[in-house]
Amino acid sequence: MLNLAWVFFKIGVISFGGGWTIVGVIQHEVVAAGWMSAQTFADVVAIAQVTPGPVALNAATMIGFRVAGIPGALAASLAVVAFPMLAVALVLVLLRSTRVDQKKLSDAFRVATIPLIAATLVSLSITPSLAWHVWLIAAGSCALSLFTKLDPLLLILGSGVAGAIIAAVRL
């Protein structure tokens, strides 16, 4: 269980931009550790996506549960959020003590997340269950993020709704 916690702590340290930006790293670590196959991981991500909450945290919880039951779920969940929570607390303290153009900071984060999401898509694309509509939704989200001032939260919600509708129609 210490290995599980360590893996998810490292993932939490390098995560930037939200859950989808780090899914490829989680896949690499989980498959390399032999905890599950790439196909099973893709299924976990699909479930994590429709479960309320951040996709990386949901995936960590499900993977931890699969590896070591409830203690594993708790260990993986706490480990993946420990560093980001500390980092956010530190950044908030620093922002209060300095003058930072928050719009420029937000724009920089938005631009930085696009290649990370693209890398995740490429990583997941080797999984045969990734359908054409996932690519369409991802491309549309990236384009809207680049060329409009649409709130990223709306993009995420819209992508989730579009994916759920397409999945429901396909069933």
PDB file of C-alpha atoms in Angstrom:
ATOM      1  CA  MET A   1       0.000   0.000   0.000  1.00  0.00           C
ATOM      2  CA  LEU A   2       2.953   2.345   0.535  1.00  0.00           C
ATOM      3  CA  ASN A   3       3.886   1.893  -3.125  1.00  0.00           C
ATOM      4  CA  LEU A   4       0.327   2.787  -4.126  1.00  0.00           C
ATOM      5  CA  ALA A   5       0.403   5.942  -1.995  1.00  0.00           C
ATOM      6  CA  TRP A   6       3.859   6.880  -3.300  1.00  0.00           C
ATOM      7  CA  VAL A   7       2.806   6.501  -6.943  1.00  0.00           C
ATOM      8  CA  PHE A   8      -0.248   8.710  -6.454  1.00  0.00           C
ATOM      9  CA  PHE A   9       1.701  11.255  -4.401  1.00  0.00           C
ATOM     10  CA  LYS A  10       4.187  11.587  -7.299  1.00  0.00           C
ATOM     11  CA  ILE A  11       1.267  11.967  -9.693  1.00  0.00           C
ATOM     12  CA  GLY A  12      -0.166  14.694  -7.470  1.00  0.00           C
ATOM     13  CA  VAL A  13       3.180  16.510  -7.466  1.00  0.00           C
ATOM     14  CA  ILE A  14       3.406  16.670 -11.254  1.00  0.00           C
ATOM     15  CA  SER A  15      -0.284  17.223 -11.951  1.00  0.00           C
ATOM     16  CA  PHE A  16      -1.041  20.581 -13.478  1.00  0.00           C
ATOM     17  CA  GLY A  17      -4.202  21.838 -15.102  1.00  0.00           C
ATOM     18  CA  GLY A  18      -6.692  19.306 -13.809  1.00  0.00           C
ATOM     19  CA  GLY A  19      -7.441  15.627 -14.083  1.00  0.00           C
ATOM     20  CA  TRP A  20      -7.399  15.177 -17.851  1.00  0.00           C
ATOM     21  CA  THR A  21      -3.923  16.591 -18.085  1.00  0.00           C
ATOM     22  CA  ILE A  22      -2.540  13.828 -15.887  1.00  0.00           C
ATOM     23  CA  VAL A  23      -4.574  10.804 -17.008  1.00  0.00           C
ATOM     24  CA  GLY A  24      -1.779   9.674 -19.347  1.00  0.00           C
ATOM     25  CA  VAL A  25       0.721   9.650 -16.485  1.00  0.00           C
ATOM     26  CA  ILE A  26      -1.692   7.731 -14.261  1.00  0.00           C
ATOM     27  CA  GLN A  27      -2.185   5.182 -17.051  1.00  0.00           C
ATOM     28  CA  HIS A  28       1.563   4.733 -17.465  1.00  0.00           C
ATOM     29  CA  GLU A  29       2.172   4.263 -13.739  1.00  0.00           C
ATOM     30  CA  VAL A  30      -0.773   1.938 -13.156  1.00  0.00           C
ATOM     31  CA  VAL A  31      -0.107  -0.293 -16.162  1.00  0.00           C
ATOM     32  CA  ALA A  32       3.662  -0.359 -15.463  1.00  0.00           C
ATOM     33  CA  ALA A  33       2.977  -1.421 -11.868  1.00  0.00           C
ATOM     34  CA  GLY A  34       0.793  -4.250 -13.180  1.00  0.00           C
ATOM     35  CA  TRP A  35      -2.255  -3.106 -11.244  1.00  0.00           C
ATOM     36  CA  MET A  36      -4.461  -3.234 -14.356  1.00  0.00           C
ATOM     37  CA  SER A  37      -4.364  -3.454 -18.134  1.00  0.00           C
ATOM     38  CA  ALA A  38      -4.655  -0.450 -20.450  1.00  0.00           C
ATOM     39  CA  GLN A  39      -8.185  -1.559 -21.372  1.00  0.00           C
ATOM     40  CA  THR A  40      -9.254  -1.826 -17.724  1.00  0.00           C
ATOM     41  CA  PHE A  41      -7.692   1.574 -17.080  1.00  0.00           C
ATOM     42  CA  ALA A  42      -9.719   3.071 -19.957  1.00  0.00           C
ATOM     43  CA  ASP A  43     -12.858   1.626 -18.355  1.00  0.00           C
ATOM     44  CA  VAL A  44     -11.879   3.138 -14.991  1.00  0.00           C
ATOM     45  CA  VAL A  45     -11.364   6.538 -16.646  1.00  0.00           C
ATOM     46  CA  ALA A  46     -14.773   6.292 -18.324  1.00  0.00           C
ATOM     47  CA  ILE A  47     -16.400   5.623 -14.953  1.00  0.00           C
ATOM     48  CA  ALA A  48     -14.307   8.325 -13.259  1.00  0.00           C
ATOM     49  CA  GLN A  49     -15.435  10.824 -15.889  1.00  0.00           C
ATOM     50  CA  VAL A  50     -19.134  10.383 -15.174  1.00  0.00           C
ATOM     51  CA  THR A  51     -18.704  10.159 -11.412  1.00  0.00           C
ATOM     52  CA  PRO A  52     -19.082  13.531  -9.648  1.00  0.00           C
ATOM     53  CA  GLY A  53     -15.719  15.051  -8.756  1.00  0.00           C
ATOM     54  CA  PRO A  54     -12.306  15.470 -10.355  1.00  0.00           C
ATOM     55  CA  VAL A  55     -11.434  12.693 -12.797  1.00  0.00           C
ATOM     56  CA  ALA A  56      -7.911  12.164 -11.400  1.00  0.00           C
ATOM     57  CA  LEU A  57      -9.200  11.853  -7.840  1.00  0.00           C
ATOM     58  CA  ASN A  58     -12.018   9.531  -8.893  1.00  0.00           C
ATOM     59  CA  ALA A  59      -9.585   7.374 -10.875  1.00  0.00           C
ATOM     60  CA  ALA A  60      -7.124   7.280  -7.957  1.00  0.00           C
ATOM     61  CA  THR A  61      -9.910   6.193  -5.620  1.00  0.00           C
ATOM     62  CA  MET A  62     -11.102   3.422  -7.949  1.00  0.00           C
ATOM     63  CA  ILE A  63      -7.578   2.195  -8.668  1.00  0.00           C
ATOM     64  CA  GLY A  64      -6.689   2.266  -4.976  1.00  0.00           C
ATOM     65  CA  PHE A  65      -9.821   0.275  -4.171  1.00  0.00           C
ATOM     66  CA  ARG A  66      -9.022  -2.276  -6.867  1.00  0.00           C
ATOM     67  CA  VAL A  67      -5.446  -2.683  -5.587  1.00  0.00           C
ATOM     68  CA  ALA A  68      -5.989  -2.675  -1.808  1.00  0.00           C
ATOM     69  CA  GLY A  69      -9.676  -2.285  -0.972  1.00  0.00           C
ATOM     70  CA  ILE A  70     -10.956   0.606   1.132  1.00  0.00           C
ATOM     71  CA  PRO A  71      -7.553   1.371   2.728  1.00  0.00           C
ATOM     72  CA  GLY A  72      -6.060   1.532  -0.782  1.00  0.00           C
ATOM     73  CA  ALA A  73      -8.818   3.862  -1.965  1.00  0.00           C
ATOM     74  CA  LEU A  74      -8.169   6.185   0.975  1.00  0.00           C
ATOM     75  CA  ALA A  75      -4.389   6.059   0.550  1.00  0.00           C
ATOM     76  CA  ALA A  76      -4.487   6.781  -3.197  1.00  0.00           C
ATOM     77  CA  SER A  77      -7.083   9.541  -2.794  1.00  0.00           C
ATOM     78  CA  LEU A  78      -5.230  11.338  -0.021  1.00  0.00           C
ATOM     79  CA  ALA A  79      -1.869  10.930  -1.737  1.00  0.00           C
ATOM     80  CA  VAL A  80      -3.003  12.375  -5.077  1.00  0.00           C
ATOM     81  CA  VAL A  81      -4.433  15.540  -3.455  1.00  0.00           C
ATOM     82  CA  ALA A  82      -1.862  16.124  -0.684  1.00  0.00           C
ATOM     83  CA  PHE A  83       0.727  18.071  -2.670  1.00  0.00           C
ATOM     84  CA  PRO A  84      -1.725  20.111  -4.800  1.00  0.00           C
ATOM     85  CA  MET A  85      -3.562  21.216  -1.659  1.00  0.00           C
ATOM     86  CA  LEU A  86      -0.316  22.347  -0.043  1.00  0.00           C
ATOM     87  CA  ALA A  87       0.795  24.066  -3.254  1.00  0.00           C
ATOM     88  CA  VAL A  88      -2.495  25.957  -3.598  1.00  0.00           C
ATOM     89  CA  ALA A  89      -2.268  27.092   0.012  1.00  0.00           C
ATOM     90  CA  LEU A  90       1.266  28.367  -0.594  1.00  0.00           C
ATOM     91  CA  VAL A  91       0.296  30.138  -3.831  1.00  0.00           C
ATOM     92  CA  LEU A  92      -2.632  31.839  -2.097  1.00  0.00           C
ATOM     93  CA  VAL A  93      -0.319  33.120   0.620  1.00  0.00           C
ATOM     94  CA  LEU A  94       2.125  34.422  -2.014  1.00  0.00           C
ATOM     95  CA  LEU A  95      -0.618  36.023  -4.121  1.00  0.00           C
ATOM     96  CA  ARG A  96      -1.928  37.922  -1.138  1.00  0.00           C
ATOM     97  CA  SER A  97       1.512  39.350  -0.473  1.00  0.00           C
ATOM     98  CA  THR A  98       2.267  40.401  -4.084  1.00  0.00           C
ATOM     99  CA  ARG A  99       0.448  42.017  -6.973  1.00  0.00           C
ATOM    100  CA  VAL A 100      -0.225  39.543  -9.754  1.00  0.00           C
ATOM    101  CA  ASP A 101      -2.323  40.118 -12.859  1.00  0.00           C
ATOM    102  CA  GLN A 102      -4.786  37.301 -12.307  1.00  0.00           C
ATOM    103  CA  LYS A 103      -6.207  37.497 -15.849  1.00  0.00           C
ATOM    104  CA  LYS A 104      -2.739  36.931 -17.340  1.00  0.00           C
ATOM    105  CA  LEU A 105      -2.149  34.093 -14.892  1.00  0.00           C
ATOM    106  CA  SER A 106      -5.476  32.475 -15.821  1.00  0.00           C
ATOM    107  CA  ASP A 107      -4.730  32.832 -19.549  1.00  0.00           C
ATOM    108  CA  ALA A 108      -1.319  31.224 -19.062  1.00  0.00           C
ATOM    109  CA  PHE A 109      -2.877  28.254 -17.263  1.00  0.00           C
ATOM    110  CA  ARG A 110      -5.454  27.854 -20.028  1.00  0.00           C
ATOM    111  CA  VAL A 111      -2.787  27.773 -22.755  1.00  0.00           C
ATOM    112  CA  ALA A 112      -0.613  25.372 -20.754  1.00  0.00           C
ATOM    113  CA  THR A 113      -3.383  22.823 -20.256  1.00  0.00           C
ATOM    114  CA  ILE A 114      -4.123  22.313 -23.969  1.00  0.00           C
ATOM    115  CA  PRO A 115      -0.945  20.342 -24.797  1.00  0.00           C
ATOM    116  CA  LEU A 116      -1.376  18.308 -21.624  1.00  0.00           C
ATOM    117  CA  ILE A 117      -4.923  17.335 -22.618  1.00  0.00           C
ATOM    118  CA  ALA A 118      -3.687  16.507 -26.130  1.00  0.00           C
ATOM    119  CA  ALA A 119      -0.997  14.249 -24.661  1.00  0.00           C
ATOM    120  CA  THR A 120      -3.657  12.455 -22.623  1.00  0.00           C
ATOM    121  CA  LEU A 121      -5.742  11.883 -25.752  1.00  0.00           C
ATOM    122  CA  VAL A 122      -2.754  10.472 -27.585  1.00  0.00           C
ATOM    123  CA  SER A 123      -1.995   8.188 -24.642  1.00  0.00           C
ATOM    124  CA  LEU A 124      -5.569   6.939 -24.450  1.00  0.00           C
ATOM    125  CA  SER A 125      -5.860   6.573 -28.228  1.00  0.00           C
ATOM    126  CA  ILE A 126      -3.944   3.311 -28.140  1.00  0.00           C
ATOM    127  CA  THR A 127      -6.902   1.872 -26.253  1.00  0.00           C
ATOM    128  CA  PRO A 128      -9.290   0.321 -28.784  1.00  0.00           C
ATOM    129  CA  SER A 129     -12.426   1.436 -26.934  1.00  0.00           C
ATOM    130  CA  LEU A 130     -11.742   5.147 -27.536  1.00  0.00           C
ATOM    131  CA  ALA A 131     -14.439   6.066 -30.056  1.00  0.00           C
ATOM    132  CA  TRP A 132     -14.519   8.762 -32.727  1.00  0.00           C
ATOM    133  CA  HIS A 133     -16.849  10.947 -30.673  1.00  0.00           C
ATOM    134  CA  VAL A 134     -14.218  11.307 -27.941  1.00  0.00           C
ATOM    135  CA  TRP A 135     -11.835  12.802 -30.498  1.00  0.00           C
ATOM    136  CA  LEU A 136     -14.567  15.088 -31.823  1.00  0.00           C
ATOM    137  CA  ILE A 137     -15.485  16.357 -28.362  1.00  0.00           C
ATOM    138  CA  ALA A 138     -11.819  16.857 -27.432  1.00  0.00           C
ATOM    139  CA  ALA A 139     -11.023  18.728 -30.654  1.00  0.00           C
ATOM    140  CA  GLY A 140     -14.082  20.912 -30.218  1.00  0.00           C
ATOM    141  CA  SER A 141     -13.172  21.669 -26.606  1.00  0.00           C
ATOM    142  CA  CYS A 142      -9.594  22.570 -27.529  1.00  0.00           C
ATOM    143  CA  ALA A 143     -10.782  24.813 -30.373  1.00  0.00           C
ATOM    144  CA  LEU A 144     -13.326  26.559 -28.159  1.00  0.00           C
ATOM    145  CA  SER A 145     -10.702  27.013 -25.459  1.00  0.00           C
ATOM    146  CA  LEU A 146      -8.228  28.536 -27.912  1.00  0.00           C
ATOM    147  CA  PHE A 147     -10.538  30.771 -29.927  1.00  0.00           C
ATOM    148  CA  THR A 148     -13.207  31.900 -27.458  1.00  0.00           C
ATOM    149  CA  LYS A 149     -13.309  33.267 -23.959  1.00  0.00           C
ATOM    150  CA  LEU A 150     -15.660  30.488 -22.876  1.00  0.00           C
ATOM    151  CA  ASP A 151     -15.207  29.506 -19.247  1.00  0.00           C
ATOM    152  CA  PRO A 152     -13.202  26.235 -18.995  1.00  0.00           C
ATOM    153  CA  LEU A 153     -15.769  24.905 -16.518  1.00  0.00           C
ATOM    154  CA  LEU A 154     -18.483  25.264 -19.162  1.00  0.00           C
ATOM    155  CA  LEU A 155     -16.263  23.446 -21.654  1.00  0.00           C
ATOM    156  CA  ILE A 156     -15.788  20.572 -19.234  1.00  0.00           C
ATOM    157  CA  LEU A 157     -19.486  20.377 -18.404  1.00  0.00           C
ATOM    158  CA  GLY A 158     -20.463  20.634 -22.065  1.00  0.00           C
ATOM    159  CA  SER A 159     -18.005  17.910 -23.021  1.00  0.00           C
ATOM    160  CA  GLY A 160     -19.360  15.641 -20.314  1.00  0.00           C
ATOM    161  CA  VAL A 161     -22.955  16.235 -21.378  1.00  0.00           C
ATOM    162  CA  ALA A 162     -22.089  15.655 -25.048  1.00  0.00           C
ATOM    163  CA  GLY A 163     -20.289  12.414 -24.180  1.00  0.00           C
ATOM    164  CA  ALA A 164     -23.187  11.222 -22.018  1.00  0.00           C
ATOM    165  CA  ILE A 165     -25.727  11.964 -24.758  1.00  0.00           C
ATOM    166  CA  ILE A 166     -23.678  10.164 -27.404  1.00  0.00           C
ATOM    167  CA  ALA A 167     -23.142   7.193 -25.075  1.00  0.00           C
ATOM    168  CA  ALA A 168     -26.877   7.038 -24.302  1.00  0.00           C
ATOM    169  CA  VAL A 169     -27.788   7.141 -27.999  1.00  0.00           C
ATOM    170  CA  ARG A 170     -25.264   4.377 -28.779  1.00  0.00           C
ATOM    171  CA  LEU A 171     -26.747   2.062 -26.129  1.00  0.00           C
TER     172      LEU A 171
END
